[in-house]
mmCIF file of C-alpha atoms in Angstrom:
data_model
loop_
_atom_site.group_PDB
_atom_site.id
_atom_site.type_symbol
_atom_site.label_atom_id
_atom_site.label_comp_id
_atom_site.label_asym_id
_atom_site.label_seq_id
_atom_site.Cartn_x
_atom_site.Cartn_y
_atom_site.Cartn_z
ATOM 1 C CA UNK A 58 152.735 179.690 123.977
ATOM 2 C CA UNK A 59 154.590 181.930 126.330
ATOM 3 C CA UNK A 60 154.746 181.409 129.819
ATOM 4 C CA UNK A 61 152.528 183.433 131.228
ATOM 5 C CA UNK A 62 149.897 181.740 129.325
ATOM 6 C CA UNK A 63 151.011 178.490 130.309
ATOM 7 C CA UNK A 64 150.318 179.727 133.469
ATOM 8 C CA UNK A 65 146.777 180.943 132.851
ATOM 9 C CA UNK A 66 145.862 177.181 131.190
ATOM 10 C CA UNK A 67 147.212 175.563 133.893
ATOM 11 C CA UNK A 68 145.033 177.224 136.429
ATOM 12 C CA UNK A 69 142.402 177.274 134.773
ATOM 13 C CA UNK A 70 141.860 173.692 134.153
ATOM 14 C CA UNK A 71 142.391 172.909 137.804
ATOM 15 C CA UNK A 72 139.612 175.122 138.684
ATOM 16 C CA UNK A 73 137.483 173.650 135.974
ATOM 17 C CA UNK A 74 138.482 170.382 136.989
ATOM 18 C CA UNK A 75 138.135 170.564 140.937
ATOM 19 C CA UNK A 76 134.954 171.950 140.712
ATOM 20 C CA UNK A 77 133.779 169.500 138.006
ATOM 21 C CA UNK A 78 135.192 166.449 140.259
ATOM 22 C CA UNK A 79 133.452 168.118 143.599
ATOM 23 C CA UNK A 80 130.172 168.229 141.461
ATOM 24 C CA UNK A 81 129.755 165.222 139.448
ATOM 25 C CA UNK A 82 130.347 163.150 142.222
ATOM 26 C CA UNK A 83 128.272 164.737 144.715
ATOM 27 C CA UNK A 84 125.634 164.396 141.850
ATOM 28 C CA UNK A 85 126.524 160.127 141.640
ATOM 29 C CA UNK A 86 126.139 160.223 145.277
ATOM 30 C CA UNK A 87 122.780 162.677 146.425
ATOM 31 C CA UNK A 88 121.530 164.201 143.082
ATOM 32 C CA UNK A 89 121.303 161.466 140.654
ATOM 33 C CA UNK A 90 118.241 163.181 138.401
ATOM 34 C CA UNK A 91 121.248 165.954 137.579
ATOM 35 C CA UNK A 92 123.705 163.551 136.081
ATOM 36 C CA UNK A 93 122.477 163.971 132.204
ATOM 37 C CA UNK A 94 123.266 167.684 132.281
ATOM 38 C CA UNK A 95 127.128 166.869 132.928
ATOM 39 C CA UNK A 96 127.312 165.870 129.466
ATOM 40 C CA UNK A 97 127.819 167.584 125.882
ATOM 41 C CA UNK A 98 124.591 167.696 124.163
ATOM 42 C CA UNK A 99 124.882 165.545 120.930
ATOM 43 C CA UNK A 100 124.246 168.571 119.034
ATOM 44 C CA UNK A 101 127.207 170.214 119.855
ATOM 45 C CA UNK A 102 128.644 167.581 117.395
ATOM 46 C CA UNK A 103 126.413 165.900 114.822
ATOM 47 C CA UNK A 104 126.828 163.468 112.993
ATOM 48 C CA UNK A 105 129.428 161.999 115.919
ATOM 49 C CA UNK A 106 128.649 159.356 118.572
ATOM 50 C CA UNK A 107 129.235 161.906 121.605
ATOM 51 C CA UNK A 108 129.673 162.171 124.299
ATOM 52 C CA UNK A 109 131.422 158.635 124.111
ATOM 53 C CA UNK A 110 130.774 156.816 127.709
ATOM 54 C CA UNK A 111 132.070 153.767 128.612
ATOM 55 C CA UNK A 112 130.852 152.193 132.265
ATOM 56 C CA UNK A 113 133.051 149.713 133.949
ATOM 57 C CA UNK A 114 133.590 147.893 129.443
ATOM 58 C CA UNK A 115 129.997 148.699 128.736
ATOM 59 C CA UNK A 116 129.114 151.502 126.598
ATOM 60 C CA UNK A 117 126.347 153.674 127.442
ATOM 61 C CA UNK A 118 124.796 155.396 124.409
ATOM 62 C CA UNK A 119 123.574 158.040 126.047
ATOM 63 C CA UNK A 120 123.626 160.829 128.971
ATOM 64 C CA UNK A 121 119.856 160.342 129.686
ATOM 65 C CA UNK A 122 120.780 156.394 129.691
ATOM 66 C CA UNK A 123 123.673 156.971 132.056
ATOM 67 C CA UNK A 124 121.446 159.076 133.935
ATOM 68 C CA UNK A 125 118.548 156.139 134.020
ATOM 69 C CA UNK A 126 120.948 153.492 134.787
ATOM 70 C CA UNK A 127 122.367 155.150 138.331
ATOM 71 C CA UNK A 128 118.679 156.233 138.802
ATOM 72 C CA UNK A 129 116.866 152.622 138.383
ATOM 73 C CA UNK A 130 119.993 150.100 138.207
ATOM 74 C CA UNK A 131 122.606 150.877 140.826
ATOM 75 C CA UNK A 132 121.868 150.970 144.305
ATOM 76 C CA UNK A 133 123.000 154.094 146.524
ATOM 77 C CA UNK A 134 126.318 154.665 146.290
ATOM 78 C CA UNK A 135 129.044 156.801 147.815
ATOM 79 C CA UNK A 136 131.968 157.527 145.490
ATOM 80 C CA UNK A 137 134.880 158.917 147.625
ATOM 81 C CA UNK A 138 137.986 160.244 145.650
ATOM 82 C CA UNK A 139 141.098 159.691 146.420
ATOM 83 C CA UNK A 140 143.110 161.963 143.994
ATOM 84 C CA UNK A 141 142.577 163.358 140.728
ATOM 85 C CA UNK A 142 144.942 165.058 138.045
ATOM 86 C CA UNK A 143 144.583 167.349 134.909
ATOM 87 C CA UNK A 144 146.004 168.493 131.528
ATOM 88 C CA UNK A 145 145.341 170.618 129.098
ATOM 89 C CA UNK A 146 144.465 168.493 125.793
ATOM 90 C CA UNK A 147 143.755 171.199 123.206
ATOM 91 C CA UNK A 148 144.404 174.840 124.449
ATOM 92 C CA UNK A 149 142.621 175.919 121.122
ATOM 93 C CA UNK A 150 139.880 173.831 120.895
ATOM 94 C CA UNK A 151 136.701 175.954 119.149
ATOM 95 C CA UNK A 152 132.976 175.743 120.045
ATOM 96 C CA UNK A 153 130.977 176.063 117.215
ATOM 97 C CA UNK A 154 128.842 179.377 117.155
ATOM 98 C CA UNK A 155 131.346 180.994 119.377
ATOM 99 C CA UNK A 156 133.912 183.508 119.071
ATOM 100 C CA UNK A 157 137.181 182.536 119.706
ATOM 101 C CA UNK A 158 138.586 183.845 123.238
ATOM 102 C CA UNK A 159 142.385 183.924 123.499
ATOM 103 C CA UNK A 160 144.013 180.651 124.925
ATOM 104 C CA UNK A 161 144.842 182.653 127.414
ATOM 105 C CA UNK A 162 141.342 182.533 129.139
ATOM 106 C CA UNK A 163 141.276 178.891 129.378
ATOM 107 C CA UNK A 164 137.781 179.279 128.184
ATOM 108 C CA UNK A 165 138.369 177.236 124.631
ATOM 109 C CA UNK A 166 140.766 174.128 125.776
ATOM 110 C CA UNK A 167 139.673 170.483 126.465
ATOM 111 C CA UNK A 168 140.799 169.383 129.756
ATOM 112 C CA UNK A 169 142.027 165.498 130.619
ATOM 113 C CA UNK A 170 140.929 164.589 134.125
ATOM 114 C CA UNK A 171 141.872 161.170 135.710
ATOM 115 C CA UNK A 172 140.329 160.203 138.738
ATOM 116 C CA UNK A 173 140.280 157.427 141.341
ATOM 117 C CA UNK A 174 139.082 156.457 144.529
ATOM 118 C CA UNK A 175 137.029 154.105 146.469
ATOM 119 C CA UNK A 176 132.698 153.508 145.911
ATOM 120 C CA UNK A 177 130.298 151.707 147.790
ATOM 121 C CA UNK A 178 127.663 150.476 146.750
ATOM 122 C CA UNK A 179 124.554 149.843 149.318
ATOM 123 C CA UNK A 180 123.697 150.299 152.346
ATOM 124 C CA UNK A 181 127.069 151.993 153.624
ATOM 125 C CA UNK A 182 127.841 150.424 156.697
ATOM 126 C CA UNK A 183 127.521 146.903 154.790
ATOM 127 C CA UNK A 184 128.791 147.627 151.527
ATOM 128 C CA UNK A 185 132.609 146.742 151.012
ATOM 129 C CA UNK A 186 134.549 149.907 149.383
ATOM 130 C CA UNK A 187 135.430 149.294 146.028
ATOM 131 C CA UNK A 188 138.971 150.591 144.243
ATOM 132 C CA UNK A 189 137.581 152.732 140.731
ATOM 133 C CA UNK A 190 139.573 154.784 138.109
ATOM 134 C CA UNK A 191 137.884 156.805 135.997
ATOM 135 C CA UNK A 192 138.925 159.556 132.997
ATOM 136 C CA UNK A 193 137.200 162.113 131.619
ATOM 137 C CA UNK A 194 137.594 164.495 128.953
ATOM 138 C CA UNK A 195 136.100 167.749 129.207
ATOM 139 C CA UNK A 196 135.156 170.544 126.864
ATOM 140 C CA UNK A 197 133.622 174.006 127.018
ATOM 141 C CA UNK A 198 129.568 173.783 127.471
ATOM 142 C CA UNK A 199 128.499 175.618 123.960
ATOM 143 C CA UNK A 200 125.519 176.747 126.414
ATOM 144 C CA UNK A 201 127.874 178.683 128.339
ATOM 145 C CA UNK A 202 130.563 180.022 125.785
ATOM 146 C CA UNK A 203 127.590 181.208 123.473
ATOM 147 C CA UNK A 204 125.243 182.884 125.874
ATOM 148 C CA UNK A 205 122.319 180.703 124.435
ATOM 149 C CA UNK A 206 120.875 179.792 127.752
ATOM 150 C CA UNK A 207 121.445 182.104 130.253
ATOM 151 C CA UNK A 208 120.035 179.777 132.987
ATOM 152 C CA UNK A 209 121.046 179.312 136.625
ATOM 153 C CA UNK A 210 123.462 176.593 136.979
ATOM 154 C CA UNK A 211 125.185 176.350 133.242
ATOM 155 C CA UNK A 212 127.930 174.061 133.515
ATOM 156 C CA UNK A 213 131.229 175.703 131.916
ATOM 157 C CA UNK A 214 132.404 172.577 131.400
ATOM 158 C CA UNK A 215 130.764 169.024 129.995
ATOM 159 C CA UNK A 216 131.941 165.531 129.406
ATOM 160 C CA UNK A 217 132.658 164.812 125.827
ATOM 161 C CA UNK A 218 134.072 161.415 126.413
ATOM 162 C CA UNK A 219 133.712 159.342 129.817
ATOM 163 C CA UNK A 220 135.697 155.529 130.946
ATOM 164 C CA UNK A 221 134.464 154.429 134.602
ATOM 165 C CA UNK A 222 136.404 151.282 135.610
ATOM 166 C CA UNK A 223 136.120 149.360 139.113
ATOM 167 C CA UNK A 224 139.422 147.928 139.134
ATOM 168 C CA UNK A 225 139.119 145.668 142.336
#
């Protein structure tokens, strides 16, 4: 990989990934009824257990149950981060039913993105911030490489595996 496509990856998965961490957790905090569509769609790998989600040593089989658990199980919450960092996993990584763009356009890599920060949980002036660390692994939305769904809103990017851990 030459340099100048080093380059490229490199800012191109901290785009993905600041705009990814701005979203999902503005979504955990206002917009819980969006969280589902942050995830791969198991069909984008059958036969696999994905995306793989693991909440604070539970595992969550689903998006739609991760989605139902912050809508009916955990109060309001405000998740702020405190830092977040990136790297390029696979810079060839290939969506099935898509044609391969060079690695060049960061559009076919998986992206590694640690996170952590403080939530709290209820009412905010009461609740008692709470240290978290979380990772993600992101991959290209087959939605959005393919052109199947040309709908407003497409995430480029989607969580193929998830770990959420309060760690205070």
């Amino acid at each position: 990989m030459g340099d100048q496509e080093h380059v490229s990856l490199i800012k191109a998965s901290t785009n993905a990934s600041q705009y990814f961490v701005d979203s999902y957790y503005a979504a955990l905090n206002q917009r819980r009824n969006t969280i589902a569509s942050f995830y791969m769609a198991p069909a984008a790998m059958p036969g696999t257990n994905l995306p793989s989600i693991s909440f604070n040593g539970s595992q969550i089989p689903t998006a739609a149950a991760m989605q139902t658990l912050f809508e009916q199980q955990i109060p309001q919450a405000h998740y702020e981060v405190q830092c977040y960092d990136c790297h390029v996993v696979n810079p060839n990584y290939v969506v099935e039913g898509s044609h391969v763009s060079p690695a060049k356009t960061g559009k076919n890599m998986t992206i590694l993105v640690a996170v952590s920060g403080y939530v709290k949980y209820g009412k905010p002036k009461e609740a008692q911030p709470r240290a978290f660390s979380e990772s993600f692994l992101l991959v290209p939305n087959p939605a959005a490489i393919t052109g199947q769904q040309r709908m407003k809103n497409v995430k480029e990017w989607v969580i193929q595996t998830q770990t959420f851990r309060i760690v205070v």
